[in-house]
Short mmCIF file of C-alpha atoms in Angstrom, two decimals:
data_model
loop_
_atom_site.label_atom_id
_atom_site.label_comp_id
_atom_site.label_asym_id
_atom_site.label_seq_id
_atom_site.Cartn_x
_atom_site.Cartn_y
_atom_site.Cartn_z
CA ALA A 1 0.00 0.00 0.00
CA GLN A 2 1.13 3.54 -0.59
CA SER A 3 0.52 6.80 1.23
CA VAL A 4 1.22 10.47 0.60
CA THR A 5 2.01 13.18 3.12
CA GLN A 6 1.80 16.85 2.38
CA LEU A 7 3.35 18.47 5.41
CA ASP A 8 1.96 21.96 4.91
CA SER A 9 -1.78 22.46 4.91
CA GLN A 10 -1.43 26.13 4.00
CA VAL A 11 1.38 28.11 2.40
CA PRO A 12 1.04 31.91 2.28
CA VAL A 13 3.44 33.67 -0.08
CA PHE A 14 3.75 37.08 -1.67
CA GLU A 15 3.32 37.55 -5.39
CA GLU A 16 6.50 37.03 -7.43
CA ALA A 17 8.17 35.13 -4.60
CA PRO A 18 9.35 31.53 -5.06
CA VAL A 19 7.41 28.69 -3.51
CA GLU A 20 7.94 25.04 -2.66
CA LEU A 21 5.12 22.68 -1.74
CA ARG A 22 6.36 19.56 -0.04
CA CYS A 23 5.27 16.00 -0.72
CA ASN A 24 6.59 12.77 0.72
CA TYR A 25 5.34 9.32 -0.11
CA SER A 26 5.73 5.82 1.16
CA SER A 27 5.49 2.73 -0.94
CA SER A 28 7.03 -0.71 -1.06
CA VAL A 29 7.08 -0.74 -4.84
CA SER A 30 7.93 1.59 -7.67
CA VAL A 31 5.42 4.35 -8.00
CA TYR A 32 4.28 7.03 -10.34
CA LEU A 33 3.87 10.53 -8.94
CA PHE A 34 1.54 13.37 -9.81
CA TRP A 35 0.68 16.91 -8.81
CA TYR A 36 -2.85 18.18 -9.34
CA VAL A 37 -4.27 21.66 -8.83
CA GLN A 38 -7.81 22.45 -7.75
CA TYR A 39 -9.17 25.95 -8.24
CA PRO A 40 -12.25 26.97 -6.19
CA ASN A 41 -15.38 25.07 -7.14
CA GLN A 42 -13.52 23.16 -9.83
CA GLY A 43 -12.34 19.63 -10.36
CA LEU A 44 -8.70 18.61 -10.26
CA GLN A 45 -6.36 19.41 -13.13
CA LEU A 46 -3.06 17.67 -13.76
CA LEU A 47 -0.01 19.92 -13.30
CA LEU A 48 2.70 17.37 -13.97
CA LYS A 49 3.64 13.73 -13.57
CA TYR A 50 6.68 11.57 -13.06
CA LEU A 51 6.60 8.14 -14.66
CA SER A 52 10.28 7.46 -15.34
CA GLY A 53 13.40 9.07 -16.76
CA SER A 54 14.59 12.51 -15.74
CA THR A 55 13.89 13.24 -12.11
CA LEU A 56 13.11 16.89 -12.85
CA VAL A 57 9.67 17.21 -14.33
CA LYS A 58 8.26 20.39 -15.83
CA GLY A 59 4.55 21.03 -15.90
CA ILE A 60 2.05 23.67 -16.85
CA ASN A 61 1.93 27.23 -15.53
CA GLY A 62 5.67 27.30 -14.82
CA PHE A 63 5.62 24.61 -12.14
CA GLU A 64 8.22 21.88 -11.82
CA ALA A 65 8.85 19.02 -9.43
CA GLU A 66 11.82 16.85 -8.59
CA PHE A 67 11.58 13.17 -7.80
CA ASN A 68 14.02 12.14 -5.07
CA LYS A 69 13.93 8.42 -4.54
CA SER A 70 16.30 8.35 -1.57
CA GLN A 71 14.21 10.89 0.29
CA THR A 72 10.92 9.57 -1.10
CA SER A 73 9.93 13.09 -1.99
CA PHE A 74 8.33 14.87 -4.92
CA HIS A 75 8.33 18.56 -4.01
CA LEU A 76 6.62 21.09 -6.26
CA ARG A 77 8.31 24.40 -7.03
CA LYS A 78 7.72 27.62 -8.89
CA PRO A 79 10.33 30.41 -9.05
CA SER A 80 7.80 33.26 -9.13
CA VAL A 81 4.13 32.90 -8.23
CA HIS A 82 1.16 34.90 -9.44
CA ILE A 83 -2.10 35.75 -7.75
CA SER A 84 -3.78 33.32 -10.13
CA ASP A 85 -1.78 30.44 -8.63
CA THR A 86 -3.93 30.65 -5.50
CA ALA A 87 -5.49 27.20 -5.29
CA GLU A 88 -5.27 23.83 -3.55
CA TYR A 89 -2.49 21.54 -4.68
CA PHE A 90 -2.58 17.78 -4.32
CA CYS A 91 0.27 15.34 -4.56
CA ALA A 92 -0.70 11.82 -5.60
CA VAL A 93 0.91 8.45 -6.08
CA SER A 94 -0.26 5.49 -8.08
CA ASN A 95 0.67 1.87 -7.65
CA ASN A 96 2.89 0.14 -10.15
CA ALA A 97 -0.14 -1.12 -12.03
CA GLY A 98 -1.12 2.51 -12.49
CA ASN A 99 -4.75 1.99 -11.67
CA MET A 100 -5.05 3.23 -8.10
CA LEU A 101 -4.36 6.85 -7.25
CA THR A 102 -3.80 7.89 -3.62
CA PHE A 103 -3.93 11.59 -2.80
CA GLY A 104 -2.25 13.60 -0.09
CA GLY A 105 -4.27 15.90 2.12
CA GLY A 106 -3.61 18.92 -0.06
CA THR A 107 -1.79 22.23 0.41
CA ARG A 108 -3.62 25.50 0.06
CA LEU A 109 -1.37 28.04 -1.68
CA MET A 110 -2.38 31.60 -0.89
CA VAL A 111 -0.63 34.24 -2.99
CA LYS A 112 -0.86 37.74 -1.57
CA PRO A 113 -0.29 40.98 -3.49
CA ASP B 1 -14.66 17.47 -26.05
CA ALA B 2 -16.67 18.90 -23.16
CA GLY B 3 -14.67 16.98 -20.60
CA VAL B 4 -16.12 14.86 -17.84
CA ILE B 5 -19.67 15.97 -17.13
CA GLN B 6 -21.27 15.49 -13.74
CA SER B 7 -24.82 16.21 -12.69
CA PRO B 8 -26.22 17.72 -10.67
CA ARG B 9 -23.61 20.29 -9.55
CA HIS B 10 -25.36 20.72 -6.24
CA GLU B 11 -27.77 18.47 -4.40
CA VAL B 12 -29.51 19.09 -1.11
CA THR B 13 -31.56 16.24 0.28
CA GLU B 14 -33.09 15.10 3.50
CA MET B 15 -31.67 12.26 5.54
CA GLY B 16 -33.10 8.94 4.46
CA GLN B 17 -33.72 9.95 0.87
CA GLU B 18 -32.13 8.27 -2.14
CA VAL B 19 -29.54 10.28 -4.02
CA THR B 20 -28.22 9.54 -7.50
CA LEU B 21 -25.15 11.23 -8.89
CA ARG B 22 -24.41 11.02 -12.60
CA CYS B 23 -21.27 11.06 -14.68
CA LYS B 24 -20.52 11.13 -18.38
CA PRO B 25 -16.84 10.34 -19.03
CA ILE B 26 -14.81 11.64 -21.91
CA SER B 27 -15.57 9.72 -25.07
CA GLY B 28 -13.01 7.00 -25.72
CA HIS B 29 -11.82 6.76 -22.13
CA ASN B 30 -12.07 3.24 -20.77
CA SER B 31 -11.44 3.88 -17.08
CA LEU B 32 -13.77 5.70 -14.73
CA PHE B 33 -13.26 6.63 -11.08
CA TRP B 34 -15.54 7.98 -8.35
CA TYR B 35 -13.90 10.02 -5.59
CA ARG B 36 -15.27 11.69 -2.49
CA GLN B 37 -13.73 14.85 -1.03
CA THR B 38 -14.28 16.01 2.56
CA MET B 39 -12.38 18.32 4.85
CA MET B 40 -11.75 15.52 7.32
CA ARG B 41 -10.67 12.74 4.98
CA GLY B 42 -9.48 14.57 1.86
CA LEU B 43 -9.86 12.77 -1.47
CA GLU B 44 -10.89 9.14 -1.24
CA LEU B 45 -11.26 6.70 -4.12
CA LEU B 46 -14.64 5.02 -3.85
CA ILE B 47 -14.71 2.75 -6.90
CA TYR B 48 -12.90 2.20 -10.17
CA PHE B 49 -14.30 0.82 -13.44
CA ASN B 50 -12.34 -0.45 -16.40
CA ASN B 51 -14.25 -1.12 -19.62
CA ASN B 52 -17.52 -0.71 -17.69
CA VAL B 53 -16.58 -3.43 -15.19
CA PRO B 54 -16.05 -2.57 -11.51
CA ILE B 55 -12.44 -3.46 -10.71
CA ASP B 56 -12.06 -2.24 -7.15
CA ASP B 57 -14.85 -1.06 -4.87
CA SER B 58 -12.98 -1.41 -1.60
CA GLY B 59 -13.35 2.31 -1.02
CA MET B 60 -17.13 2.23 -1.01
CA PRO B 61 -18.03 3.13 2.57
CA GLU B 62 -20.88 0.71 3.12
CA ASP B 63 -23.80 -1.03 1.52
CA ARG B 64 -25.74 2.18 1.27
CA PHE B 65 -23.44 3.14 -1.59
CA SER B 66 -23.66 1.52 -5.01
CA ALA B 67 -22.22 2.41 -8.40
CA LYS B 68 -23.04 1.25 -11.88
CA MET B 69 -21.66 1.75 -15.35
CA PRO B 70 -24.22 0.36 -17.80
CA ASN B 71 -22.28 1.58 -20.82
CA ALA B 72 -19.07 3.38 -21.75
CA SER B 73 -20.68 6.81 -21.65
CA PHE B 74 -22.55 6.81 -18.36
CA SER B 75 -22.09 5.98 -14.70
CA THR B 76 -24.12 6.52 -11.55
CA LEU B 77 -23.31 6.61 -7.87
CA LYS B 78 -26.31 5.99 -5.65
CA ILE B 79 -26.69 6.47 -1.93
CA GLN B 80 -29.71 4.90 -0.31
CA PRO B 81 -30.61 5.89 2.35
CA SER B 82 -28.53 9.05 2.62
CA GLU B 83 -27.12 10.28 5.93
CA PRO B 84 -25.70 13.67 7.00
CA ARG B 85 -22.17 12.20 7.12
CA ASP B 86 -22.42 11.55 3.38
CA SER B 87 -22.24 15.30 2.78
CA ALA B 88 -19.19 15.87 0.58
CA VAL B 89 -18.11 16.75 -2.92
CA TYR B 90 -18.20 13.73 -5.18
CA PHE B 91 -15.90 13.71 -8.19
CA CYS B 92 -15.97 11.53 -11.25
CA ALA B 93 -12.80 11.12 -13.31
CA SER B 94 -12.00 9.27 -16.49
CA SER B 95 -8.79 8.14 -18.08
CA PRO B 96 -7.88 6.61 -21.43
CA GLN B 97 -5.64 3.93 -19.92
CA GLY B 98 -6.07 4.11 -16.18
CA ILE B 99 -4.31 6.53 -13.87
CA LEU B 100 -0.90 5.93 -15.46
CA THR B 101 -1.60 8.45 -18.15
CA GLU B 102 -3.84 11.14 -16.69
CA ALA B 103 -7.15 11.30 -14.87
CA PHE B 104 -9.53 13.98 -16.12
CA PHE B 105 -11.87 15.19 -13.40
CA GLY B 106 -15.38 16.54 -13.60
CA GLN B 107 -16.37 19.63 -11.66
CA GLY B 108 -17.94 17.57 -8.92
CA THR B 109 -21.31 17.30 -7.23
CA ARG B 110 -21.64 19.00 -3.88
CA LEU B 111 -23.99 16.88 -1.80
CA THR B 112 -25.56 18.18 1.37
CA VAL B 113 -27.68 15.83 3.44
CA VAL B 114 -29.73 17.60 6.10
#
């Protein structure tokens, strides 16, 4: 079984500042990792995913994440945030069959002017 | 494509009533997922269909919950009888090849049981 921990429930940050949203996972097998974003009253939208290959993954809206197997982490970063990035961000892991997705508790990113 | 379509967007019902949530997946997708989102428990996978067949329903809370997928373009999640603790946002998602590729989510149904 796998699990996902997002250590920060809320991250306030000023506009144009860098941000890192932390995600750690536990699994006894190889996993695939995802970050989703949820805007208010919307469904979830995929930001990026790691399946294999390069450990640095670039996604939409200027976000990127780095897979670190030794630390079992998949932190999400953006060098300069915008007001429009205010949303809830979910880290997720799937099993090696790729058919079961487990989500973390989410991190609410609040970008202030 | 219009994406995953869920109806209704909002549902308010009285305890004990039957509730049916509906989902139309993206055409051509062969996997469909029902999730429930609450403040206390976050996002939970309820059930997963592949090619209209339920593959894993271990996340379904109890017998009051049932899900069907009679064809590739329609699925329902039914709660009978409903209870206040069922209040949540229910999401449907579809994927062309299971989660490995990408899950496309609907906008959700916000259920309130009073």
